mmCIF file of C-alpha atoms in Angstrom:
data_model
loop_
_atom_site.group_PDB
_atom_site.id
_atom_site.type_symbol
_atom_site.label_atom_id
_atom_site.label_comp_id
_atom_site.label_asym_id
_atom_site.label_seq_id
_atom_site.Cartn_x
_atom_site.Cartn_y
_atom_site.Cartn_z
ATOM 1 C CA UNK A 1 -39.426 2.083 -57.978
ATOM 2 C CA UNK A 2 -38.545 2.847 -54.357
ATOM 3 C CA UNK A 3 -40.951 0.590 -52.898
ATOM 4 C CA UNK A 4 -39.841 -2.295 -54.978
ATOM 5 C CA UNK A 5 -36.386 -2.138 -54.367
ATOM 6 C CA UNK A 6 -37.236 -2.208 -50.934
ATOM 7 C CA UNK A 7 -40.081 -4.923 -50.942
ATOM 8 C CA UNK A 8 -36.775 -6.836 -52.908
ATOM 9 C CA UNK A 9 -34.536 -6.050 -49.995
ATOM 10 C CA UNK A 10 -36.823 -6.941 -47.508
ATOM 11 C CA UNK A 11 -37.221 -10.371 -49.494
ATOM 12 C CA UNK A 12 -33.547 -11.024 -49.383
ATOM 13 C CA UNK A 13 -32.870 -9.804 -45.708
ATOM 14 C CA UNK A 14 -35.732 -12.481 -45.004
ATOM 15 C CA UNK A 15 -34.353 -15.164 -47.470
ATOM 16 C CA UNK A 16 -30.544 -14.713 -45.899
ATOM 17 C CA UNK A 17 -30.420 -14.428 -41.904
ATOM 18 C CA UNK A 18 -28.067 -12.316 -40.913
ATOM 19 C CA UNK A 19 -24.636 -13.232 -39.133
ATOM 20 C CA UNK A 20 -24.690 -11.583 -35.940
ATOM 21 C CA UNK A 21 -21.447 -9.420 -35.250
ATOM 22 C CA UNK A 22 -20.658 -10.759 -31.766
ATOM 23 C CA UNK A 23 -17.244 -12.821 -30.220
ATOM 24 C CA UNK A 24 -18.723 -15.168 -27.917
ATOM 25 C CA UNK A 25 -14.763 -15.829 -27.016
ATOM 26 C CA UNK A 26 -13.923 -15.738 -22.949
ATOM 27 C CA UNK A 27 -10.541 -15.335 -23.722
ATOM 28 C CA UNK A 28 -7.584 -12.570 -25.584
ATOM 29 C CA UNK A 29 -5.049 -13.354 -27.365
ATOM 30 C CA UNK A 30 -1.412 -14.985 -25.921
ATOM 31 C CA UNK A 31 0.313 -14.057 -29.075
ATOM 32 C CA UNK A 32 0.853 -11.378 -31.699
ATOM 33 C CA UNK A 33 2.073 -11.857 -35.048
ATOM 34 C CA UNK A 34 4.579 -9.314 -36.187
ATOM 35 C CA UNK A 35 3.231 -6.683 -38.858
ATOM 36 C CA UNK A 36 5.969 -7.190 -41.185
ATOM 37 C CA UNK A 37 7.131 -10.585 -41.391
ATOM 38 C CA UNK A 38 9.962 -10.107 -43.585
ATOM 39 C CA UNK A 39 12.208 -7.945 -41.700
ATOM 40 C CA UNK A 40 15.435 -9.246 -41.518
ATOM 41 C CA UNK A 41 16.854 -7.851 -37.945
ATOM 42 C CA UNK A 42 13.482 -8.979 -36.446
ATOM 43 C CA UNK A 43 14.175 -12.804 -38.139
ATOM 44 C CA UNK A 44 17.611 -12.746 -36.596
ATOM 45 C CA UNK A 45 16.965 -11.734 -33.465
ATOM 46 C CA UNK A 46 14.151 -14.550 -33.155
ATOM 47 C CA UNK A 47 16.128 -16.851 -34.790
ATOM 48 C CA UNK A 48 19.091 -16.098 -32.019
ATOM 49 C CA UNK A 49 16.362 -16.461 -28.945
ATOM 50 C CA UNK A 50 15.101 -19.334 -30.410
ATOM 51 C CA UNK A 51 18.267 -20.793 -30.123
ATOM 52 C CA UNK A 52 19.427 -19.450 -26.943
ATOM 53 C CA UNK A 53 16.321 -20.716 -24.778
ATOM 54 C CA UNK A 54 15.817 -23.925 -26.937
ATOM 55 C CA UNK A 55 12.219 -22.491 -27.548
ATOM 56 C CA UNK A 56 9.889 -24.535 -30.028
ATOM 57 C CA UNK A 57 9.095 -21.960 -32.431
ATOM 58 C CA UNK A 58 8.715 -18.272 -33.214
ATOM 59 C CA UNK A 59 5.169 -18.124 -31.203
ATOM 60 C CA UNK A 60 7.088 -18.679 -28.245
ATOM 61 C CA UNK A 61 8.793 -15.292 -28.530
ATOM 62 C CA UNK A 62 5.751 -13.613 -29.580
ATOM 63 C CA UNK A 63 3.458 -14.383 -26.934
ATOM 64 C CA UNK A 64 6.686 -12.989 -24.555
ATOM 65 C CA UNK A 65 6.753 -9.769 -26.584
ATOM 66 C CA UNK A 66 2.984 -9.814 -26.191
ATOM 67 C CA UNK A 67 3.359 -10.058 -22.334
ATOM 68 C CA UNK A 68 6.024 -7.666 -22.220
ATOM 69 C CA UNK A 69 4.642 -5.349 -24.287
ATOM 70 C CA UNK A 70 1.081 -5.417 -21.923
ATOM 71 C CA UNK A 71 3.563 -4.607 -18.913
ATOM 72 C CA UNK A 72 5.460 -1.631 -20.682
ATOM 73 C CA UNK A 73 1.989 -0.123 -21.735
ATOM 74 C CA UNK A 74 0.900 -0.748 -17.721
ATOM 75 C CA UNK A 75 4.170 1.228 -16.239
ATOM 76 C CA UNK A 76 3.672 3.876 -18.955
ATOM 77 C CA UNK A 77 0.219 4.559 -18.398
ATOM 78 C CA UNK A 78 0.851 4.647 -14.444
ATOM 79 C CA UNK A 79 3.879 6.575 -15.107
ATOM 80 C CA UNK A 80 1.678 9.676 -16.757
ATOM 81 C CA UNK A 81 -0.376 9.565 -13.466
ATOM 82 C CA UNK A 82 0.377 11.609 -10.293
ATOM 83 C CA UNK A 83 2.644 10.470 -7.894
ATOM 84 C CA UNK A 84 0.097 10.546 -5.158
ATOM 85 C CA UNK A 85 -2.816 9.548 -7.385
ATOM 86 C CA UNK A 86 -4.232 5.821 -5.555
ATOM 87 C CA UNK A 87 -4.602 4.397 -9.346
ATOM 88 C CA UNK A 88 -0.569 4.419 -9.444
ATOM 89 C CA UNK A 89 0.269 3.462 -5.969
ATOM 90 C CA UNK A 90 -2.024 0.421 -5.509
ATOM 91 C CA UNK A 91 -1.824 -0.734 -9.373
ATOM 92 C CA UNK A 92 2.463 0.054 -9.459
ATOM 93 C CA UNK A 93 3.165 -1.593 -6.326
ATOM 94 C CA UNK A 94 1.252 -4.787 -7.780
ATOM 95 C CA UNK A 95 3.262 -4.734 -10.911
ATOM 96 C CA UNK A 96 6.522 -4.266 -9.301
ATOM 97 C CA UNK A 97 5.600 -6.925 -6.903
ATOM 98 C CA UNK A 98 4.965 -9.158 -9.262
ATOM 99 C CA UNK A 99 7.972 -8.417 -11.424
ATOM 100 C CA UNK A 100 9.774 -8.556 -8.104
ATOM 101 C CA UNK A 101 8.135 -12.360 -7.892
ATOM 102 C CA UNK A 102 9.191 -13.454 -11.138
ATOM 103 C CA UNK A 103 13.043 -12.117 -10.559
ATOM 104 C CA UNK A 104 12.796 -9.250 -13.432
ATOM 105 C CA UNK A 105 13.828 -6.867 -11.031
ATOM 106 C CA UNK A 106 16.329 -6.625 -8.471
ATOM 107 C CA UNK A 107 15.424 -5.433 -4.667
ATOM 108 C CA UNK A 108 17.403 -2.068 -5.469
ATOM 109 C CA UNK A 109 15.746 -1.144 -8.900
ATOM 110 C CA UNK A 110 11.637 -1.688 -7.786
ATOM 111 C CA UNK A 111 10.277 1.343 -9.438
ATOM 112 C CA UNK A 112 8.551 1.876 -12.316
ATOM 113 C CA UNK A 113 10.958 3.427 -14.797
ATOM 114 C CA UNK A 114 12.593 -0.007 -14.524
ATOM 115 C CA UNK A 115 9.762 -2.002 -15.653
ATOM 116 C CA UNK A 116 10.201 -0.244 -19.503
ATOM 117 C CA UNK A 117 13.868 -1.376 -19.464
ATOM 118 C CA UNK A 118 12.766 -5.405 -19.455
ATOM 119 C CA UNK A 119 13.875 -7.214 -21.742
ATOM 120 C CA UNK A 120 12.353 -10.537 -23.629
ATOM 121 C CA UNK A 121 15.774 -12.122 -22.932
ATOM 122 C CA UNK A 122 15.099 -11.684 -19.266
ATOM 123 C CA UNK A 123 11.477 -13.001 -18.941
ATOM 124 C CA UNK A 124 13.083 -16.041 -21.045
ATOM 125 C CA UNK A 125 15.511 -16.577 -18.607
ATOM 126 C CA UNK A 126 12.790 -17.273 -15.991
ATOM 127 C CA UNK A 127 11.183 -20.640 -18.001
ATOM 128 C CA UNK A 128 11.330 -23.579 -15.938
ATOM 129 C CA UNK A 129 12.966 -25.204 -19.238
ATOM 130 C CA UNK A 130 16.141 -22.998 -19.069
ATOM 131 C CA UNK A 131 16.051 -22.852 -15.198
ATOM 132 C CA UNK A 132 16.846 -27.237 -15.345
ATOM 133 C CA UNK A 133 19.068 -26.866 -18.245
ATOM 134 C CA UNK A 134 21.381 -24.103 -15.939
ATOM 135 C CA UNK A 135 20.726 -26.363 -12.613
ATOM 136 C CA UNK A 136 22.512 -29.208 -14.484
ATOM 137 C CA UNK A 137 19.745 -31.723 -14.156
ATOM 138 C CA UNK A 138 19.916 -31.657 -17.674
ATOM 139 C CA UNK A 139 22.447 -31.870 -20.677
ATOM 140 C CA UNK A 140 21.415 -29.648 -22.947
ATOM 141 C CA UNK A 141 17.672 -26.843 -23.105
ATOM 142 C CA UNK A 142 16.228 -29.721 -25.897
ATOM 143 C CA UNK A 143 16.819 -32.544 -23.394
ATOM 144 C CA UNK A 144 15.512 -30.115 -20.442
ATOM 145 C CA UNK A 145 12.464 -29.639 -22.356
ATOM 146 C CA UNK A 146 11.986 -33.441 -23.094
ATOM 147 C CA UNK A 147 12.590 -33.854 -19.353
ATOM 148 C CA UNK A 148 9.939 -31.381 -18.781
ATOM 149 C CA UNK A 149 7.187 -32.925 -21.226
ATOM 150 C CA UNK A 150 7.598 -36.103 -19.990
ATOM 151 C CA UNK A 151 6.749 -35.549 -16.053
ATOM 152 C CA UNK A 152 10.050 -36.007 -14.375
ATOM 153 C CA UNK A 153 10.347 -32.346 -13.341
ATOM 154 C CA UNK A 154 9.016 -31.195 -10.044
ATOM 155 C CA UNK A 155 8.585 -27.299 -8.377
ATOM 156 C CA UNK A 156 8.534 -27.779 -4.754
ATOM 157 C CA UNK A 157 5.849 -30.761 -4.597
ATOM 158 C CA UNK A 158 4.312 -30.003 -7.574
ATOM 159 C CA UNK A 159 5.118 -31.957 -10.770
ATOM 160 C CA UNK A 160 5.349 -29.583 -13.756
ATOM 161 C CA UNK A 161 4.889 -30.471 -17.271
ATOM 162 C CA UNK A 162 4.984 -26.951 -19.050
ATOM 163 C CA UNK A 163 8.591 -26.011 -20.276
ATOM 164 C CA UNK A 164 7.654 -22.409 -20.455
ATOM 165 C CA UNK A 165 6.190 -21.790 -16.350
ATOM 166 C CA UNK A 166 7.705 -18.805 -15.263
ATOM 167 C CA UNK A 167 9.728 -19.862 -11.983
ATOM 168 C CA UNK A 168 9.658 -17.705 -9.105
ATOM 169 C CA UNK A 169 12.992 -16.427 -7.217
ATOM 170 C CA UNK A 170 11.483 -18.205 -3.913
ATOM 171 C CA UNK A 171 10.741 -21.560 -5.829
ATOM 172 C CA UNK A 172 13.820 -21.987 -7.772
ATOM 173 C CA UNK A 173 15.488 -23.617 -5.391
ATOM 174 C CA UNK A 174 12.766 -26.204 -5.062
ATOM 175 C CA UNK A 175 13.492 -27.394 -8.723
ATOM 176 C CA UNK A 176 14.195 -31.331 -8.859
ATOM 177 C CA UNK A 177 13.377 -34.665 -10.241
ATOM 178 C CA UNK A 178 9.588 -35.909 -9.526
ATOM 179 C CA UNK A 179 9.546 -38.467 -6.983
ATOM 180 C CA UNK A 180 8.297 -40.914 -9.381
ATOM 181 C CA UNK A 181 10.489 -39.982 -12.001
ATOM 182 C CA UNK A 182 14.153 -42.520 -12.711
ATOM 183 C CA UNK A 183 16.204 -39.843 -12.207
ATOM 184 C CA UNK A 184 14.863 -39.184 -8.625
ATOM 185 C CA UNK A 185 14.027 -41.713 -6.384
ATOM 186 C CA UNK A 186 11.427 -43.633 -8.526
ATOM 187 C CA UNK A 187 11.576 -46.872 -9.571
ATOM 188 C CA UNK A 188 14.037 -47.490 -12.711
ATOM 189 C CA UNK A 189 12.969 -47.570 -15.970
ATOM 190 C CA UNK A 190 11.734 -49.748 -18.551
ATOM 191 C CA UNK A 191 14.521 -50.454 -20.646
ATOM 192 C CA UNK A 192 16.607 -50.943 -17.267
ATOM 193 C CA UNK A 193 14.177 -53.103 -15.358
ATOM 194 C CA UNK A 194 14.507 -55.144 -19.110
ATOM 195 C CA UNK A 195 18.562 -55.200 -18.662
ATOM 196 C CA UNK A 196 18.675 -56.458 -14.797
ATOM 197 C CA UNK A 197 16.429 -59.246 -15.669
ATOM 198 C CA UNK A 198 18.634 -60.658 -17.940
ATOM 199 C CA UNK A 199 17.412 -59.895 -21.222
ATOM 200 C CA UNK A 200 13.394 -59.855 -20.149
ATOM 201 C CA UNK A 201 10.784 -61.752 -19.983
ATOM 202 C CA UNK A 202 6.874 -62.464 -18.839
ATOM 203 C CA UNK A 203 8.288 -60.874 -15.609
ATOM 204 C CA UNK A 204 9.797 -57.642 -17.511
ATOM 205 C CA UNK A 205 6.261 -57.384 -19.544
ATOM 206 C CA UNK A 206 4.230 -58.303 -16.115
ATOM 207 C CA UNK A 207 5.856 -55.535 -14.365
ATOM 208 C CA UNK A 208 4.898 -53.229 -16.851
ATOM 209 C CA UNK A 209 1.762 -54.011 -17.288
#
Protein backbone atom coordinates (compact mmCIF):
# COMPACT_ATOMS: atom_id res chain seq x y z
CA UNK A 1 0.00 0.00 0.00
CA UNK A 2 2.94 2.31 0.74
CA UNK A 3 4.57 1.87 -2.45
CA UNK A 4 1.48 2.62 -4.39
CA UNK A 5 0.55 5.63 -2.83
CA UNK A 6 3.83 6.74 -3.57
CA UNK A 7 4.27 5.35 -7.22
CA UNK A 8 0.61 7.60 -7.36
CA UNK A 9 2.36 10.61 -5.96
CA UNK A 10 5.21 10.35 -7.96
CA UNK A 11 2.70 10.14 -11.04
CA UNK A 12 1.02 13.33 -10.08
CA UNK A 13 4.22 15.35 -9.02
CA UNK A 14 5.28 14.30 -12.72
CA UNK A 15 1.80 15.01 -14.32
CA UNK A 16 1.63 18.70 -12.44
CA UNK A 17 5.08 20.74 -12.49
CA UNK A 18 5.52 22.44 -9.68
CA UNK A 19 5.29 26.38 -9.20
CA UNK A 20 8.52 27.43 -8.03
CA UNK A 21 8.34 29.66 -4.76
CA UNK A 22 10.59 32.51 -5.95
CA UNK A 23 9.84 36.68 -6.49
CA UNK A 24 11.77 37.45 -9.44
CA UNK A 25 10.64 41.27 -8.44
CA UNK A 26 13.78 43.99 -8.36
CA UNK A 27 11.78 46.16 -6.49
CA UNK A 28 9.71 46.66 -2.58
CA UNK A 29 6.87 48.02 -2.04
CA UNK A 30 6.06 52.18 -2.10
CA UNK A 31 2.89 51.64 -0.24
CA UNK A 32 1.19 49.86 2.64
CA UNK A 33 -2.33 49.27 3.03
CA UNK A 34 -3.65 49.86 6.49
CA UNK A 35 -4.59 46.56 8.52
CA UNK A 36 -7.91 47.72 9.44
CA UNK A 37 -9.57 49.64 6.90
CA UNK A 38 -12.53 50.61 8.73
CA UNK A 39 -11.26 52.66 11.46
CA UNK A 40 -12.87 55.75 11.65
CA UNK A 41 -10.03 58.25 13.18
CA UNK A 42 -7.62 56.70 10.60
CA UNK A 43 -10.47 57.63 7.60
CA UNK A 44 -10.62 61.13 8.98
CA UNK A 45 -7.37 61.89 9.33
CA UNK A 46 -6.70 60.72 5.57
CA UNK A 47 -9.62 62.21 4.48
CA UNK A 48 -8.31 65.74 6.17
CA UNK A 49 -4.61 65.26 4.41
CA UNK A 50 -6.15 64.44 1.42
CA UNK A 51 -7.69 67.58 1.42
CA UNK A 52 -5.09 69.69 2.84
CA UNK A 53 -2.27 68.74 0.18
CA UNK A 54 -4.82 68.27 -2.73
CA UNK A 55 -3.38 64.63 -2.91
CA UNK A 56 -5.08 62.17 -5.52
CA UNK A 57 -6.05 59.48 -3.32
CA UNK A 58 -5.49 57.58 -0.09
CA UNK A 59 -2.20 55.73 -1.65
CA UNK A 60 -0.66 58.95 -1.60
CA UNK A 61 -0.66 59.07 2.20
CA UNK A 62 0.24 55.56 2.52
CA UNK A 63 3.27 55.34 0.61
CA UNK A 64 4.32 58.68 3.02
CA UNK A 65 3.48 56.65 6.13
CA UNK A 66 5.43 53.86 4.46
CA UNK A 67 8.50 56.21 4.05
CA UNK A 68 8.14 57.62 7.32
CA UNK A 69 7.64 54.71 9.01
CA UNK A 70 11.17 53.10 7.22
CA UNK A 71 12.91 56.36 8.73
CA UNK A 72 11.44 56.00 12.38
CA UNK A 73 12.47 52.20 12.36
CA UNK A 74 16.19 53.59 10.97
CA UNK A 75 16.62 56.31 14.00
CA UNK A 76 15.28 53.67 16.42
CA UNK A 77 17.44 50.98 15.52
CA UNK A 78 20.58 53.48 15.51
CA UNK A 79 19.26 54.92 18.59
CA UNK A 80 19.70 51.32 20.60
CA UNK A 81 23.36 51.41 19.33
CA UNK A 82 26.34 52.97 21.20
CA UNK A 83 27.09 56.37 20.93
CA UNK A 84 30.54 55.71 19.66
CA UNK A 85 29.61 52.58 17.73
CA UNK A 86 30.70 53.60 13.60
CA UNK A 87 27.21 51.83 12.51
CA UNK A 88 25.40 54.98 14.25
CA UNK A 89 27.73 57.74 13.43
CA UNK A 90 28.23 57.13 9.67
CA UNK A 91 24.51 55.69 9.07
CA UNK A 92 22.81 58.80 11.61
CA UNK A 93 24.71 61.50 10.14
CA UNK A 94 23.37 60.27 6.58
CA UNK A 95 19.84 60.25 7.77
CA UNK A 96 19.95 63.52 9.43
CA UNK A 97 21.62 64.87 6.43
CA UNK A 98 19.24 63.88 4.36
CA UNK A 99 16.31 64.93 6.50
CA UNK A 100 18.33 68.11 6.84
CA UNK A 101 18.11 68.15 2.70
CA UNK A 102 14.57 67.68 2.46
CA UNK A 103 13.79 70.61 5.25
CA UNK A 104 12.27 68.01 7.98
CA UNK A 105 14.56 69.29 10.35
CA UNK A 106 15.74 72.51 11.40
CA UNK A 107 19.73 73.35 11.75
CA UNK A 108 19.16 73.42 15.69
CA UNK A 109 17.21 70.05 16.13
CA UNK A 110 19.78 67.52 13.79
CA UNK A 111 19.83 64.61 16.09
CA UNK A 112 18.27 61.59 16.10
CA UNK A 113 15.56 61.74 18.74
CA UNK A 114 14.10 64.29 16.32
CA UNK A 115 13.78 62.11 13.42
CA UNK A 116 10.81 59.92 15.54
CA UNK A 117 8.93 63.22 16.08
CA UNK A 118 8.25 63.66 11.98
CA UNK A 119 5.29 63.96 11.03
CA UNK A 120 3.37 62.86 7.56
CA UNK A 121 2.03 66.46 7.52
CA UNK A 122 5.58 67.65 7.30
CA UNK A 123 7.04 65.36 4.54
CA UNK A 124 3.67 66.55 2.68
CA UNK A 125 4.55 69.90 3.01
CA UNK A 126 7.76 69.30 0.99
CA UNK A 127 5.76 68.09 -2.55
CA UNK A 128 6.61 70.21 -5.32
CA UNK A 129 2.62 70.36 -5.79
CA UNK A 130 2.03 72.25 -2.46
CA UNK A 131 5.42 74.11 -2.72
CA UNK A 132 3.68 76.09 -6.32
CA UNK A 133 0.35 76.26 -4.78
CA UNK A 134 2.13 78.38 -1.51
CA UNK A 135 4.60 80.29 -4.13
CA UNK A 136 1.40 81.68 -5.76
CA UNK A 137 2.15 80.46 -9.23
CA UNK A 138 -0.91 78.78 -8.78
CA UNK A 139 -4.63 79.33 -7.63
CA UNK A 140 -5.48 76.62 -5.86
CA UNK A 141 -3.19 72.65 -4.91
CA UNK A 142 -5.79 71.01 -7.87
CA UNK A 143 -4.72 73.68 -10.38
CA UNK A 144 -0.93 73.36 -9.02
CA UNK A 145 -1.11 69.80 -9.71
CA UNK A 146 -2.64 70.28 -13.27
CA UNK A 147 0.18 72.80 -13.72
CA UNK A 148 2.53 70.19 -12.68
CA UNK A 149 1.18 67.25 -15.02
CA UNK A 150 1.14 69.24 -17.82
CA UNK A 151 5.03 70.40 -18.03
CA UNK A 152 4.90 74.03 -17.19
CA UNK A 153 6.72 73.61 -13.86
CA UNK A 154 10.44 73.86 -13.69
CA UNK A 155 13.18 73.10 -10.52
CA UNK A 156 16.16 75.07 -11.30
CA UNK A 157 16.59 73.98 -15.14
CA UNK A 158 14.93 70.99 -14.84
CA UNK A 159 11.28 70.63 -15.97
CA UNK A 160 9.32 68.52 -13.46
CA UNK A 161 6.26 66.64 -14.14
CA UNK A 162 5.71 64.67 -10.77
CA UNK A 163 3.38 66.61 -8.28
CA UNK A 164 4.68 64.60 -5.42
CA UNK A 165 8.99 65.33 -5.85
CA UNK A 166 10.13 66.13 -2.62
CA UNK A 167 11.76 69.76 -3.01
CA UNK A 168 14.87 70.47 -1.35
CA UNK A 169 15.42 73.68 1.04
CA UNK A 170 18.38 74.74 -1.50
CA UNK A 171 16.09 74.26 -4.66
CA UNK A 172 12.98 75.86 -3.56
CA UNK A 173 13.82 78.93 -4.53
CA UNK A 174 14.53 77.77 -8.05
CA UNK A 175 10.74 76.86 -8.48
CA UNK A 176 9.18 78.63 -11.72
CA UNK A 177 7.39 78.35 -14.94
CA UNK A 178 9.28 76.11 -17.74
CA UNK A 179 10.73 78.21 -20.29
CA UNK A 180 8.51 76.78 -22.81
CA UNK A 181 5.59 76.88 -20.80
CA UNK A 182 2.67 80.26 -21.46
CA UNK A 183 2.99 81.28 -18.23
CA UNK A 184 6.82 81.83 -18.53
CA UNK A 185 8.37 83.13 -21.36
CA UNK A 186 7.10 80.59 -24.00
CA UNK A 187 5.21 81.23 -26.76
CA UNK A 188 1.28 81.78 -25.99
CA UNK A 189 -1.06 79.29 -26.22
CA UNK A 190 -3.37 77.69 -28.47
CA UNK A 191 -6.56 79.07 -27.74
CA UNK A 192 -4.72 82.61 -27.59
CA UNK A 193 -2.66 82.36 -30.74
CA UNK A 194 -6.60 81.36 -32.10
CA UNK A 195 -7.98 84.84 -30.47
CA UNK A 196 -5.09 87.31 -31.90
CA UNK A 197 -5.68 85.98 -35.29
CA UNK A 198 -8.98 87.04 -35.42
CA UNK A 199 -11.03 84.14 -34.96
CA UNK A 200 -8.37 81.48 -36.73
CA UNK A 201 -7.65 80.10 -39.56
CA UNK A 202 -5.20 77.81 -41.97
CA UNK A 203 -2.59 80.07 -40.22
CA UNK A 204 -3.93 79.25 -36.50
CA UNK A 205 -4.07 75.31 -37.59
CA UNK A 206 -0.52 75.74 -39.59
CA UNK A 207 1.07 77.03 -36.56
CA UNK A 208 0.03 74.25 -34.67
CA UNK A 209 0.78 71.79 -36.67
Amino acid sequence: NSSAREASHSVVKMGRPQKANKCYTNYSKTSKTPRRPFEKERLDNEMQLVGEFGLKNKREVWRVQLLLAKMRKNARDLLTLDEKSPKRIFEGAALLRRCARLGLLAEDKRELDYVLGIKVADILARRLQTLVFKQSLAKSLHHARVLIRQRHIRVGKQMVNIPSFAVRLDSEKHIDYSLTSPFGSGRPGRNKRKAAGGGGGDDAENDED
